[in-house]
Structure formats: structure tokens, C-alpha cells
PDB file of C-alpha atoms in Angstrom:
ATOM      1  CA  MET A 152      44.307  39.414  12.414  1.00 53.00           C
ATOM      2  CA  SER A 153      46.159  40.301   9.205  1.00 51.00           C
ATOM      3  CA  LEU A 154      44.669  42.655   6.651  1.00 42.00           C
ATOM      4  CA  GLU A 155      44.370  39.798   4.130  1.00 48.00           C
ATOM      5  CA  LYS A 156      42.381  37.615   6.561  1.00 46.00           C
ATOM      6  CA  ARG A 157      40.091  40.536   7.460  1.00 47.00           C
ATOM      7  CA  VAL A 158      39.346  41.088   3.770  1.00 42.00           C
ATOM      8  CA  VAL A 159      38.560  37.393   3.191  1.00 43.00           C
ATOM      9  CA  THR A 160      36.318  37.225   6.267  1.00 48.00           C
ATOM     10  CA  ARG A 161      34.407  40.368   5.253  1.00 48.00           C
ATOM     11  CA  ARG A 162      33.993  39.032   1.712  1.00 47.00           C
ATOM     12  CA  ALA A 163      32.560  35.732   3.018  1.00 44.00           C
ATOM     13  CA  ALA A 164      30.126  37.568   5.285  1.00 44.00           C
ATOM     14  CA  LEU A 165      28.943  39.781   2.429  1.00 42.00           C
ATOM     15  CA  THR A 166      28.489  36.737   0.198  1.00 43.00           C
ATOM     16  CA  ALA A 167      26.380  34.939   2.813  1.00 40.00           C
ATOM     17  CA  SER A 168      24.196  37.962   3.530  1.00 42.00           C
ATOM     18  CA  GLY A 169      23.781  38.577  -0.173  1.00 42.00           C
ATOM     19  CA  ALA A 170      22.619  34.995  -0.717  1.00 39.00           C
ATOM     20  CA  ALA A 171      20.113  35.323   2.115  1.00 39.00           C
ATOM     21  CA  LEU A 172      18.827  38.561   0.602  1.00 38.00           C
ATOM     22  CA  ILE A 173      18.414  36.917  -2.791  1.00 39.00           C
ATOM     23  CA  LEU A 174      16.410  34.071  -1.248  1.00 40.00           C
ATOM     24  CA  GLY A 175      14.165  36.472   0.613  1.00 38.00           C
ATOM     25  CA  VAL A 176      13.534  38.769  -2.338  1.00 38.00           C
ATOM     26  CA  SER A 177      13.042  36.064  -4.954  1.00 40.00           C
ATOM     27  CA  GLY A 178      10.596  34.124  -2.791  1.00 44.00           C
ATOM     28  CA  CYS A 179      12.656  30.925  -2.741  1.00 49.00           C
ATOM     29  CA  GLY A 180      12.586  28.545   0.182  1.00 55.00           C
ATOM     30  CA  SER A 181      10.544  28.226   3.330  1.00 59.00           C
ATOM     31  CA  VAL A 182      12.039  31.429   4.808  1.00 67.00           C
ATOM     32  CA  SER A 183      10.769  33.699   2.045  1.00 86.00           C
ATOM     33  CA  PRO A 184       8.060  36.219   2.990  1.00 91.00           C
ATOM     34  CA  ILE A 185       5.905  34.988   0.100  1.00 91.00           C
ATOM     35  CA  ASN A 186       5.962  31.400   1.307  1.00 92.00           C
ATOM     36  CA  MET A 187       5.389  32.446   4.906  1.00 94.00           C
ATOM     37  CA  LYS A 188       2.201  34.197   3.777  1.00 95.00           C
ATOM     38  CA  LYS A 189       1.187  31.108   1.807  1.00 95.00           C
ATOM     39  CA  LYS A 190       1.666  28.988   4.933  1.00 96.00           C
ATOM     40  CA  GLN A 191      -0.633  31.314   6.855  1.00 96.00           C
ATOM     41  CA  ARG A 192      -3.248  31.158   4.108  1.00 97.00           C
ATOM     42  CA  ILE A 193      -3.019  27.336   4.055  1.00 97.00           C
ATOM     43  CA  TRP A 194      -3.512  27.187   7.832  1.00 97.00           C
ATOM     44  CA  VAL A 195      -6.556  29.466   7.704  1.00 97.00           C
ATOM     45  CA  SER A 196      -8.067  27.696   4.680  1.00 97.00           C
ATOM     46  CA  LEU A 197      -7.726  24.172   6.081  1.00 98.00           C
ATOM     47  CA  HIS A 198      -8.976  25.087   9.538  1.00 97.00           C
ATOM     48  CA  GLY A 199     -12.114  26.328   7.821  1.00 97.00           C
ATOM     49  CA  PHE A 200     -13.073  22.672   7.332  1.00 98.00           C
ATOM     50  CA  LYS A 201     -14.921  20.965  10.169  1.00 96.00           C
ATOM     51  CA  SER A 202     -13.043  18.186  12.019  1.00 97.00           C
ATOM     52  CA  VAL A 203      -9.586  19.504  11.008  1.00 98.00           C
ATOM     53  CA  ARG A 204      -7.444  19.419  14.149  1.00 98.00           C
ATOM     54  CA  HIS A 205      -3.887  19.958  12.944  1.00 98.00           C
ATOM     55  CA  VAL A 206      -2.155  21.351   9.860  1.00 98.00           C
ATOM     56  CA  LYS A 207       1.554  21.111   9.096  1.00 97.00           C
ATOM     57  CA  SER A 208       3.038  22.618   5.949  1.00 96.00           C
ATOM     58  CA  THR A 209       6.676  22.642   4.900  1.00 95.00           C
ATOM     59  CA  VAL A 210       8.306  23.871   1.723  1.00 95.00           C
ATOM     60  CA  LYS A 211      11.728  23.310   0.206  1.00 92.00           C
ATOM     61  CA  TRP A 212      13.197  25.120  -2.730  1.00 84.00           C
ATOM     62  CA  VAL A 213      15.027  22.889  -5.213  1.00 82.00           C
ATOM     63  CA  LEU A 214      17.484  24.574  -7.582  1.00 73.00           C
ATOM     64  CA  LYS A 215      16.146  24.703 -11.161  1.00 67.00           C
ATOM     65  CA  ALA A 216      13.002  22.852 -10.047  1.00 74.00           C
ATOM     66  CA  GLY A 217      10.951  25.130  -7.824  1.00 84.00           C
ATOM     67  CA  ASP A 218       9.110  24.899  -4.519  1.00 91.00           C
ATOM     68  CA  LYS A 219       8.234  21.474  -3.156  1.00 94.00           C
ATOM     69  CA  TRP A 220       5.372  21.664  -0.675  1.00 95.00           C
ATOM     70  CA  ASP A 221       4.456  18.974   1.842  1.00 96.00           C
ATOM     71  CA  VAL A 222       1.110  19.569   3.549  1.00 97.00           C
ATOM     72  CA  ARG A 223      -0.273  17.178   6.160  1.00 98.00           C
ATOM     73  CA  VAL A 224      -3.753  17.481   7.622  1.00 98.00           C
ATOM     74  CA  THR A 225      -4.933  15.589  10.707  1.00 98.00           C
ATOM     75  CA  LEU A 226      -8.640  15.167  11.362  1.00 98.00           C
ATOM     76  CA  ALA A 227     -10.353  14.440  14.659  1.00 98.00           C
ATOM     77  CA  ASP A 228     -10.761  10.772  15.517  1.00 98.00           C
ATOM     78  CA  ASP A 229     -13.847   9.174  13.934  1.00 98.00           C
ATOM     79  CA  PRO A 230     -14.895  12.349  12.106  1.00 98.00           C
ATOM     80  CA  PRO A 231     -18.476  12.713  10.843  1.00 97.00           C
ATOM     81  CA  TYR A 232     -18.677  11.153   7.375  1.00 97.00           C
ATOM     82  CA  GLU A 233     -19.671  14.332   5.542  1.00 97.00           C
ATOM     83  CA  ASP A 234     -16.912  16.337   7.250  1.00 98.00           C
ATOM     84  CA  ALA A 235     -14.227  13.864   6.153  1.00 98.00           C
ATOM     85  CA  LEU A 236     -15.614  13.639   2.617  1.00 97.00           C
ATOM     86  CA  LYS A 237     -15.612  17.426   2.216  1.00 97.00           C
ATOM     87  CA  VAL A 238     -11.956  17.640   3.269  1.00 97.00           C
ATOM     88  CA  ILE A 239     -11.030  14.791   0.931  1.00 96.00           C
ATOM     89  CA  ARG A 240     -12.817  16.337  -2.043  1.00 95.00           C
ATOM     90  CA  ASN A 241     -11.894  20.001  -1.619  1.00 96.00           C
ATOM     91  CA  ALA A 242      -8.917  20.635   0.664  1.00 97.00           C
ATOM     92  CA  ARG A 243      -6.172  19.590  -1.734  1.00 96.00           C
ATOM     93  CA  SER A 244      -7.431  21.810  -4.555  1.00 95.00           C
ATOM     94  CA  GLU A 245      -7.653  24.814  -2.220  1.00 96.00           C
ATOM     95  CA  VAL A 246      -4.038  24.357  -1.139  1.00 97.00           C
ATOM     96  CA  ALA A 247      -2.918  23.792  -4.741  1.00 95.00           C
ATOM     97  CA  GLN A 248      -4.508  27.103  -5.706  1.00 96.00           C
ATOM     98  CA  ILE A 249      -2.809  28.948  -2.833  1.00 96.00           C
ATOM     99  CA  ILE A 250       0.700  27.724  -3.677  1.00 95.00           C
ATOM    100  CA  GLY A 251       0.263  27.812  -7.460  1.00 92.00           C
ATOM    101  CA  SER A 252       0.845  24.081  -7.872  1.00 88.00           C
ATOM    102  CA  GLY A 253       2.050  23.218 -11.358  1.00 82.00           C
ATOM    103  CA  LYS A 254       3.432  26.704 -12.028  1.00 85.00           C
ATOM    104  CA  GLY A 255       7.164  27.270 -12.206  1.00 80.00           C
ATOM    105  CA  GLY A 256       7.890  23.731 -11.068  1.00 85.00           C
ATOM    106  CA  THR A 257       5.891  24.072  -7.832  1.00 90.00           C
ATOM    107  CA  GLU A 258       4.775  20.645  -6.574  1.00 93.00           C
ATOM    108  CA  LEU A 259       2.457  19.506  -3.797  1.00 94.00           C
ATOM    109  CA  ASP A 260       2.405  16.384  -1.623  1.00 95.00           C
ATOM    110  CA  PHE A 261      -0.836  16.395   0.340  1.00 97.00           C
ATOM    111  CA  THR A 262      -1.895  13.826   2.953  1.00 97.00           C
ATOM    112  CA  ILE A 263      -4.975  13.579   5.165  1.00 98.00           C
ATOM    113  CA  SER A 264      -4.850  11.300   8.188  1.00 98.00           C
ATOM    114  CA  TRP A 265      -7.108  10.360  11.072  1.00 98.00           C
ATOM    115  CA  ARG A 266      -8.106   7.480  13.352  1.00 98.00           C
ATOM    116  CA  GLN A 267     -11.199   5.525  12.357  1.00 98.00           C
ATOM    117  CA  ALA A 268     -12.347   2.967  14.954  1.00 98.00           C
ATOM    118  CA  GLY A 269      -8.732   2.759  16.123  1.00 97.00           C
ATOM    119  CA  THR A 270      -7.320   2.272  12.606  1.00 98.00           C
ATOM    120  CA  LEU A 271      -4.866   4.838  11.211  1.00 98.00           C
ATOM    121  CA  ILE A 272      -6.090   6.197   7.863  1.00 98.00           C
ATOM    122  CA  GLU A 273      -3.633   7.901   5.490  1.00 98.00           C
ATOM    123  CA  TRP A 274      -5.289   9.397   2.420  1.00 97.00           C
ATOM    124  CA  ASP A 275      -2.979  10.619  -0.320  1.00 93.00           C
ATOM    125  CA  TYR A 276      -4.071  11.635  -3.814  1.00 85.00           C
ATOM    126  CA  PHE A 277      -6.780   9.159  -4.909  1.00 85.00           C
ATOM    127  CA  VAL A 278      -8.920   8.453  -7.970  1.00 80.00           C
ATOM    128  CA  ARG A 279     -11.269  11.380  -8.563  1.00 80.00           C
ATOM    129  CA  ASP A 280     -15.016  10.636  -8.359  1.00 87.00           C
ATOM    130  CA  LEU A 281     -14.413   7.494  -6.277  1.00 93.00           C
ATOM    131  CA  GLU A 282     -13.845   9.316  -2.989  1.00 94.00           C
ATOM    132  CA  ASP A 283     -17.347   8.653  -1.678  1.00 95.00           C
ATOM    133  CA  GLN A 284     -17.221   4.882  -2.219  1.00 95.00           C
ATOM    134  CA  ALA A 285     -13.595   4.697  -1.048  1.00 96.00           C
ATOM    135  CA  LEU A 286     -14.437   6.504   2.193  1.00 96.00           C
ATOM    136  CA  LYS A 287     -17.382   4.183   2.817  1.00 96.00           C
ATOM    137  CA  GLY A 288     -15.032   1.255   2.249  1.00 95.00           C
ATOM    138  CA  VAL A 289     -12.452   2.670   4.636  1.00 95.00           C
ATOM    139  CA  VAL A 290     -15.040   3.197   7.367  1.00 96.00           C
ATOM    140  CA  SER A 291     -16.410  -0.344   7.006  1.00 96.00           C
ATOM    141  CA  ALA A 292     -12.952  -1.963   6.850  1.00 96.00           C
ATOM    142  CA  SER A 293     -11.588  -0.145   9.912  1.00 97.00           C
ATOM    143  CA  GLY A 294     -11.556  -1.784  13.312  1.00 96.00           C
ATOM    144  CA  SER A 295      -9.425  -3.250  16.058  1.00 95.00           C
ATOM    145  CA  ALA A 296      -7.922  -5.907  13.772  1.00 95.00           C
ATOM    146  CA  VAL A 297      -6.691  -3.345  11.227  1.00 97.00           C
ATOM    147  CA  GLU A 298      -3.595  -1.303  12.019  1.00 98.00           C
ATOM    148  CA  LYS A 299      -3.489   1.009   8.999  1.00 98.00           C
ATOM    149  CA  ILE A 300      -5.266   1.776   5.710  1.00 98.00           C
ATOM    150  CA  SER A 301      -3.415   3.800   3.070  1.00 97.00           C
ATOM    151  CA  LEU A 302      -4.923   5.230  -0.116  1.00 97.00           C
ATOM    152  CA  HIS A 303      -2.649   6.432  -2.898  1.00 94.00           C
ATOM    153  CA  SER A 304      -3.428   7.037  -6.581  1.00 91.00           C
ATOM    154  CA  ASP A 305      -5.485   3.969  -7.583  1.00 93.00           C
ATOM    155  CA  GLU A 306      -4.384   1.637  -4.782  1.00 95.00           C
ATOM    156  CA  ILE A 307      -5.583   0.856  -1.264  1.00 97.00           C
ATOM    157  CA  PHE A 308      -3.344  -0.938   1.243  1.00 98.00           C
ATOM    158  CA  ILE A 309      -4.880  -2.572   4.314  1.00 98.00           C
ATOM    159  CA  LEU A 310      -2.390  -3.606   6.995  1.00 98.00           C
ATOM    160  CA  TYR A 311      -3.758  -5.940   9.665  1.00 97.00           C
ATOM    161  CA  ARG A 312      -2.314  -6.464  13.098  1.00 96.00           C
ATOM    162  CA  GLY A 313      -0.542  -9.787  13.493  1.00 95.00           C
ATOM    163  CA  ALA A 314      -2.534 -12.777  14.741  1.00 95.00           C
ATOM    164  CA  ASP A 315      -1.723 -16.224  16.073  1.00 94.00           C
ATOM    165  CA  SER A 316      -4.622 -17.922  14.297  1.00 94.00           C
ATOM    166  CA  TYR A 317      -6.399 -17.363  10.988  1.00 95.00           C
ATOM    167  CA  PRO A 318      -9.179 -14.698  11.186  1.00 93.00           C
ATOM    168  CA  GLU A 319     -12.410 -16.127   9.786  1.00 87.00           C
ATOM    169  CA  GLU A 320     -13.409 -12.861   8.069  1.00 89.00           C
ATOM    170  CA  LEU A 321     -10.033 -12.104   6.473  1.00 95.00           C
ATOM    171  CA  LEU A 322     -11.039 -12.465   2.818  1.00 97.00           C
ATOM    172  CA  LEU A 323     -13.245  -9.577   1.705  1.00 96.00           C
ATOM    173  CA  ASP A 324     -16.683  -9.645   0.107  1.00 96.00           C
ATOM    174  CA  PRO A 325     -16.275  -8.785  -3.616  1.00 95.00           C
ATOM    175  CA  ALA A 326     -19.402  -6.613  -3.404  1.00 95.00           C
ATOM    176  CA  SER A 327     -18.039  -4.516  -0.528  1.00 96.00           C
ATOM    177  CA  ASP A 328     -17.336  -0.813  -1.098  1.00 95.00           C
ATOM    178  CA  VAL A 329     -13.620  -1.201  -0.495  1.00 95.00           C
ATOM    179  CA  VAL A 330     -13.151  -4.011  -3.059  1.00 95.00           C
ATOM    180  CA  SER A 331     -15.703  -3.338  -5.797  1.00 94.00           C
ATOM    181  CA  MET A 332     -14.255  -0.089  -7.200  1.00 93.00           C
ATOM    182  CA  GLU A 333     -13.384  -0.545 -10.869  1.00 89.00           C
ATOM    183  CA  GLY A 334      -9.744   0.094 -11.688  1.00 89.00           C
ATOM    184  CA  VAL A 335      -8.612   0.122  -8.042  1.00 93.00           C
ATOM    185  CA  LYS A 336      -6.190  -2.409  -6.605  1.00 94.00           C
ATOM    186  CA  VAL A 337      -6.721  -3.399  -2.968  1.00 96.00           C
ATOM    187  CA  THR A 338      -3.973  -5.227  -1.068  1.00 97.00           C
ATOM    188  CA  GLN A 339      -4.424  -6.885   2.308  1.00 98.00           C
ATOM    189  CA  THR A 340      -1.272  -7.578   4.315  1.00 98.00           C
ATOM    190  CA  THR A 341      -0.978  -9.437   7.594  1.00 98.00           C
ATOM    191  CA  THR A 342       1.113 -11.933   9.540  1.00 98.00           C
ATOM    192  CA  ILE A 343      -0.604 -15.032  10.916  1.00 97.00           C
ATOM    193  CA  GLY A 344       1.283 -17.538  13.024  1.00 95.00           C
ATOM    194  CA  GLY A 345       4.543 -16.153  11.615  1.00 96.00           C
ATOM    195  CA  ALA A 346       3.482 -16.496   7.958  1.00 97.00           C
ATOM    196  CA  GLU A 347       3.099 -13.358   5.848  1.00 97.00           C
ATOM    197  CA  PHE A 348      -0.078 -12.960   3.766  1.00 98.00           C
ATOM    198  CA  TYR A 349      -0.563 -10.716   0.709  1.00 98.00           C
ATOM    199  CA  ILE A 350      -4.002 -10.705  -0.925  1.00 98.00           C
ATOM    200  CA  ASP A 351      -4.728  -8.605  -4.027  1.00 97.00           C
ATOM    201  CA  TYR A 352      -8.143  -7.642  -5.402  1.00 96.00           C
ATOM    202  CA  TYR A 353      -8.869  -5.811  -8.672  1.00 94.00           C
ATOM    203  CA  GLY A 354     -12.484  -4.669  -8.760  1.00 90.00           C
ATOM    204  CA  GLY A 355     -14.052  -7.622  -6.956  1.00 89.00           C
ATOM    205  CA  ASP A 356     -14.946  -9.603 -10.084  1.00 91.00           C
ATOM    206  CA  VAL A 357     -13.957 -12.831  -8.314  1.00 93.00           C
ATOM    207  CA  ASP A 358     -15.096 -14.109  -4.924  1.00 95.00           C
ATOM    208  CA  LEU A 359     -11.819 -15.112  -3.310  1.00 97.00           C
ATOM    209  CA  ARG A 360     -13.565 -16.207  -0.116  1.00 96.00           C
ATOM    210  CA  SER A 361     -13.869 -19.738  -1.502  1.00 96.00           C
ATOM    211  CA  VAL A 362     -10.076 -20.156  -1.626  1.00 97.00           C
ATOM    212  CA  PRO A 363      -9.134 -22.227   1.454  1.00 97.00           C
ATOM    213  CA  LEU A 364      -6.368 -20.012   2.839  1.00 97.00           C
ATOM    214  CA  LYS A 365      -7.013 -21.179   6.390  1.00 97.00           C
ATOM    215  CA  GLU A 366      -6.483 -24.789   5.323  1.00 97.00           C
ATOM    216  CA  VAL A 367      -3.374 -23.785   3.357  1.00 98.00           C
ATOM    217  CA  LEU A 368      -1.874 -22.287   6.507  1.00 97.00           C
ATOM    218  CA  GLU A 369      -2.836 -25.279   8.621  1.00 97.00           C
ATOM    219  CA  ALA A 370      -1.257 -27.654   6.085  1.00 97.00           C
ATOM    220  CA  ILE A 371       2.138 -26.030   6.729  1.00 96.00           C
ATOM    221  CA  ASP A 372       4.007 -27.514   9.668  1.00 94.00           C
ATOM    222  CA  PRO A 373       3.766 -25.030  12.586  1.00 94.00           C
ATOM    223  CA  ASP A 374       7.550 -25.087  12.911  1.00 92.00           C
ATOM    224  CA  GLN A 375       7.865 -24.004   9.267  1.00 92.00           C
ATOM    225  CA  ARG A 376       5.367 -21.119   9.250  1.00 95.00           C
ATOM    226  CA  GLU A 377       7.749 -18.468  10.542  1.00 94.00           C
ATOM    227  CA  GLY A 378       9.021 -16.557   7.498  1.00 93.00           C
ATOM    228  CA  ALA A 379       6.674 -18.324   5.078  1.00 96.00           C
ATOM    229  CA  THR A 380       4.895 -16.200   2.441  1.00 96.00           C
ATOM    230  CA  ILE A 381       1.382 -16.762   1.080  1.00 98.00           C
ATOM    231  CA  ARG A 382       0.103 -14.674  -1.849  1.00 97.00           C
ATOM    232  CA  LEU A 383      -3.313 -14.704  -3.486  1.00 98.00           C
ATOM    233  CA  GLN A 384      -4.241 -12.523  -6.456  1.00 96.00           C
ATOM    234  CA  GLU A 385      -7.484 -12.017  -8.315  1.00 95.00           C
ATOM    235  CA  LYS A 386      -6.187 -10.787 -11.683  1.00 90.00           C
ATOM    236  CA  ASP A 387      -3.041 -10.582 -13.769  1.00 86.00           C
ATOM    237  CA  VAL A 388      -1.039  -7.530 -12.709  1.00 78.00           C
ATOM    238  CA  VAL A 389      -0.430  -6.382 -16.303  1.00 83.00           C
ATOM    239  CA  THR A 390      -3.495  -7.443 -18.329  1.00 84.00           C
ATOM    240  CA  LYS A 391      -5.998  -7.077 -15.449  1.00 82.00           C
ATOM    241  CA  GLU A 392      -7.684 -10.222 -16.761  1.00 89.00           C
ATOM    242  CA  LYS A 393      -8.999 -12.816 -14.316  1.00 91.00           C
ATOM    243  CA  ASN A 394      -6.080 -14.975 -13.249  1.00 94.00           C
ATOM    244  CA  VAL A 395      -6.549 -16.300  -9.724  1.00 97.00           C
ATOM    245  CA  GLN A 396      -3.145 -17.450  -8.537  1.00 97.00           C
ATOM    246  CA  LEU A 397      -1.968 -18.805  -5.195  1.00 98.00           C
ATOM    247  CA  GLU A 398       1.714 -18.733  -4.246  1.00 97.00           C
ATOM    248  CA  VAL A 399       3.046 -20.445  -1.135  1.00 98.00           C
ATOM    249  CA  ALA A 400       6.744 -20.049  -0.255  1.00 97.00           C
ATOM    250  CA  ALA A 401       7.247 -22.250   2.788  1.00 97.00           C
ATOM    251  CA  PHE A 402       8.841 -25.564   1.862  1.00 96.00           C
ATOM    252  CA  GLY A 403      12.494 -25.238   2.816  1.00 95.00           C
ATOM    253  CA  GLU A 404      15.037 -22.468   3.140  1.00 94.00           C
ATOM    254  CA  TYR A 405      16.016 -20.386   0.136  1.00 92.00           C
ATOM    255  CA  ASP A 406      19.086 -22.465  -0.739  1.00 93.00           C
ATOM    256  CA  ASP A 407      17.347 -25.797  -0.084  1.00 94.00           C
ATOM    257  CA  GLU A 408      15.664 -28.159  -2.502  1.00 96.00           C
ATOM    258  CA  LEU A 409      11.861 -28.024  -2.411  1.00 96.00           C
ATOM    259  CA  ASP A 410      10.369 -30.287   0.282  1.00 96.00           C
ATOM    260  CA  ALA A 411       8.078 -32.381  -1.942  1.00 96.00           C
ATOM    261  CA  ASP A 412       6.150 -33.996   0.927  1.00 96.00           C
ATOM    262  CA  ALA A 413       5.282 -30.658   2.528  1.00 96.00           C
ATOM    263  CA  ALA A 414       4.420 -29.074  -0.821  1.00 97.00           C
ATOM    264  CA  ALA A 415       2.135 -31.975  -1.755  1.00 97.00           C
ATOM    265  CA  ALA A 416       0.286 -31.675   1.559  1.00 96.00           C
ATOM    266  CA  THR A 417      -0.507 -28.023   0.789  1.00 97.00           C
ATOM    267  CA  LEU A 418      -1.440 -28.686  -2.824  1.00 97.00           C
ATOM    268  CA  LYS A 419      -3.893 -31.353  -1.690  1.00 97.00           C
ATOM    269  CA  VAL A 420      -6.050 -28.886   0.274  1.00 97.00           C
ATOM    270  CA  VAL A 421      -6.635 -26.563  -2.715  1.00 97.00           C
ATOM    271  CA  ILE A 422      -7.581 -29.238  -5.252  1.00 97.00           C
ATOM    272  CA  GLY A 423     -11.292 -28.902  -5.837  1.00 97.00           C
ATOM    273  CA  ASN A 424     -11.382 -25.107  -5.598  1.00 97.00           C
ATOM    274  CA  LYS A 425     -12.989 -23.855  -8.812  1.00 96.00           C
ATOM    275  CA  GLU A 426     -11.690 -20.269  -8.619  1.00 96.00           C
ATOM    276  CA  LEU A 427      -7.976 -21.071  -8.603  1.00 97.00           C
ATOM    277  CA  GLN A 428      -6.262 -21.068 -11.990  1.00 97.00           C
ATOM    278  CA  GLY A 429      -2.752 -21.751 -10.809  1.00 97.00           C
ATOM    279  CA  VAL A 430      -0.622 -22.665  -7.783  1.00 98.00           C
ATOM    280  CA  LYS A 431       3.062 -22.026  -7.169  1.00 97.00           C
ATOM    281  CA  LEU A 432       4.858 -23.860  -4.361  1.00 98.00           C
ATOM    282  CA  SER A 433       8.417 -22.898  -3.431  1.00 97.00           C
ATOM    283  CA  VAL A 434      11.049 -22.664  -0.731  1.00 96.00           C
ATOM    284  CA  ARG A 435      11.161 -19.475   1.350  1.00 94.00           C
ATOM    285  CA  GLU A 436      11.964 -16.274  -0.462  1.00 91.00           C
ATOM    286  CA  LYS A 437      15.119 -14.250   0.055  1.00 88.00           C
ATOM    287  CA  ASN A 438      15.047 -10.523  -0.778  1.00 85.00           C
ATOM    288  CA  ASN A 439      11.975 -11.191  -2.962  1.00 80.00           C
ATOM    289  CA  SER A 440      13.908 -13.800  -4.946  1.00 84.00           C
ATOM    290  CA  VAL A 441      12.448 -17.276  -5.420  1.00 84.00           C
ATOM    291  CA  GLY A 442      14.511 -20.438  -5.123  1.00 92.00           C
ATOM    292  CA  ASP A 443      13.433 -23.982  -5.966  1.00 94.00           C
ATOM    293  CA  TYR A 444       9.761 -24.157  -7.000  1.00 96.00           C
ATOM    294  CA  VAL A 445       7.019 -25.978  -8.881  1.00 97.00           C
ATOM    295  CA  THR A 446       3.871 -24.596 -10.533  1.00 97.00           C
ATOM    296  CA  PHE A 447       0.577 -26.228 -11.467  1.00 97.00           C
ATOM    297  CA  GLU A 448      -2.222 -24.921 -13.636  1.00 97.00           C
ATOM    298  CA  MET A 449      -5.779 -25.560 -12.448  1.00 97.00           C
ATOM    299  CA  LYS A 450      -9.138 -25.666 -14.198  1.00 96.00           C
ATOM    300  CA  ASP A 451     -12.546 -26.228 -12.603  1.00 96.00           C
ATOM    301  CA  GLY A 452     -10.920 -27.457  -9.416  1.00 96.00           C
ATOM    302  CA  ASP A 453      -8.611 -30.028 -11.017  1.00 96.00           C
ATOM    303  CA  LEU A 454      -4.911 -29.936 -11.820  1.00 96.00           C
ATOM    304  CA  ALA A 455      -4.298 -29.291 -15.527  1.00 94.00           C
ATOM    305  CA  GLY A 456      -1.082 -30.908 -16.711  1.00 90.00           C
ATOM    306  CA  ASP A 457       1.866 -32.369 -14.852  1.00 92.00           C
ATOM    307  CA  GLY A 458       3.327 -29.166 -13.477  1.00 95.00           C
ATOM    308  CA  TYR A 459       6.505 -27.225 -14.236  1.00 96.00           C
ATOM    309  CA  PRO A 460       9.354 -28.087 -14.094  1.00 96.00           C
ATOM    310  CA  GLU A 461       8.098 -31.503 -15.110  1.00 95.00           C
ATOM    311  CA  ASP A 462      10.401 -33.487 -12.849  1.00 94.00           C
ATOM    312  CA  LYS A 463       9.284 -31.476  -9.814  1.00 94.00           C
ATOM    313  CA  GLY A 464       5.650 -31.797 -10.865  1.00 94.00           C
ATOM    314  CA  GLU A 465       5.905 -35.543 -11.292  1.00 95.00           C
ATOM    315  CA  THR A 466       7.433 -35.915  -7.844  1.00 95.00           C
ATOM    316  CA  ILE A 467       4.603 -33.913  -6.241  1.00 95.00           C
ATOM    317  CA  LEU A 468       1.951 -35.886  -8.130  1.00 95.00           C
ATOM    318  CA  GLU A 469       3.463 -39.142  -6.952  1.00 93.00           C
ATOM    319  CA  LYS A 470       3.247 -37.875  -3.375  1.00 92.00           C
ATOM    320  CA  LEU A 471      -0.436 -37.068  -3.899  1.00 91.00           C
ATOM    321  CA  GLU A 472      -1.182 -40.528  -5.210  1.00 86.00           C
ATOM    322  CA  GLY A 473       0.801 -42.257  -2.507  1.00 71.00           C
TER     323      GLY A 473
END
């Protein structure tokens, strides 16, 4: 090897070792002695809680940002209620104190997970002071029909296992712990007979159980249910005011014209429901985009107006009268 190449190689090696030394001394990254000690303290602290079975903590150093910690705690299956509640209320703050969360750009992602009656629970940061009611709601909502419940910020997502027929107890009691929390959005998601369902609650001010979702599904031709989407919401997403809306995207492919006969058959089964304030009927969605559609306002169970666009509405109304 030439003298010039030996010099370059030695310089590169010195640069690499110097960088490693800087990382170790400054405490940056998961390999730093400081962060290794913090990991040990996190492990000891979290295993001090009853029902904690596994702790995994990782840390990445981001240039000009600081340490980014990801801590995941797994509890024993079906943990005693008080054990789970104590972890939920106190574990995150203990870890935040250990790592100095919020100082020098240090950030913390903290997740608690466990199996409750066979349902996977994933609990991220959630509304303070609502943990007790939220946990009661999670316990009562868990079961063989529910695949996963996720809690994040002020939202709860309940994912059901797919079913061939409509479950009688799908729509939730507005007085239940999981629905009745003020300021919390609860979303149920499931697939029934190939059709996707999304049901949103905001505080349980409205009893959605009167909305005939089973009949809506049955009104759709079985051959057309695959890929159909059915949405039901309790309140307006922005204003949070009562605005019970039903959307059914099932009446033709995205590029097709709306099948008026099929749409009218579905509209017919919801007329008379006093909770609904509006119905939207459309062809199947494509990448969350809506194609041909028609909307109707409702009041006290009756259609209010001729629908929009008017020509589509008139066609549907003629089908109803025919």
C-alpha cells in the first residue's frame, strides 16, 4: 500500500473513532452510557408495577432535535383492574422524569398493551382524568368479536373481527362507559358480508341504536356488498353539534352512474327514523374519493326537500313512489 493510501486510511479510522467518542461522551444516541443507565432505570421502575410482564425501550438521537424515546410496556393478559389503572396513570410520568422528557428536545412515545378477554388493547397517551372510565369501557367492550381497541389522545378505535352477518349488538349504548365520555370520539370499524362499516360517537348524546343499519345492509344486493362502505356519525366533525348522518357507498363502481333503483331501495328502509338528519347515497369510493352521489336531508323521520343534486333526487323520489 502506498504512503498516500496509508495516510488516508489512518485519517478515516481516526475520524470514525473520534465520532464514536463524541457520541459516547456527549450522551447522544442509544449507545451512550447515560442512555444505557436510563434504560436500566426505566426497566427497574416499570417492573415495579404489578402485572408488567415486558418492557422494551429504544432511543434515537436526532441531529439538532435531541433524544427520541420509544417505550413499550406489555401487561399480563386480563390484568387486575387496579393494577392496569395504576400503570396507566403513573408509568408514563415516571419514565418521562427518568429521561427528562421535554428538556433539550427529548421526546417520549409511550404505549401500554395487553390482552383483555382475547382483545388486543393498545393504550397511548389519553385524556387525563378520564383513565378510570376509559378503562372500564375497554374492559366492557372487549371480547371475542373485537380484534383490537386503541386509545390515543382523545380518540378510541374499536376494530371488530369480520362477520358474515350483522351482529345484533353492534351499535353501542350511549350511556356505556366507552361512549359517554365528554370530548372523546369513539370509532367502531368492522367488515360485514364484505361491506365496511365506520360508526362514530361523540359523547353519547344520541342513541344511534335506532338507526336500522342491519336493514340498510340487507337492502344492498348481496353481490354488491363486497367493497361497499357504510358510515354513521353522531355529530359534525368540526362543530361537534348533533348531526346524525348516514353515508352508503354501494350503488355502482366508482366511474359508474349511480344505480337509482338500488339507492332508492336503501333509502326506503331509513325513512321513518327520527334520529337521522341526512343520508348520502353514492357509488363505491376509490382512494377515499366519492363519485356519483345524491344527498337527502331528513327531519323527524321524513325526507326534507327533493335531494341534491336535484335531478338525482327527483329520480330517486320517483323510484320510491313507483
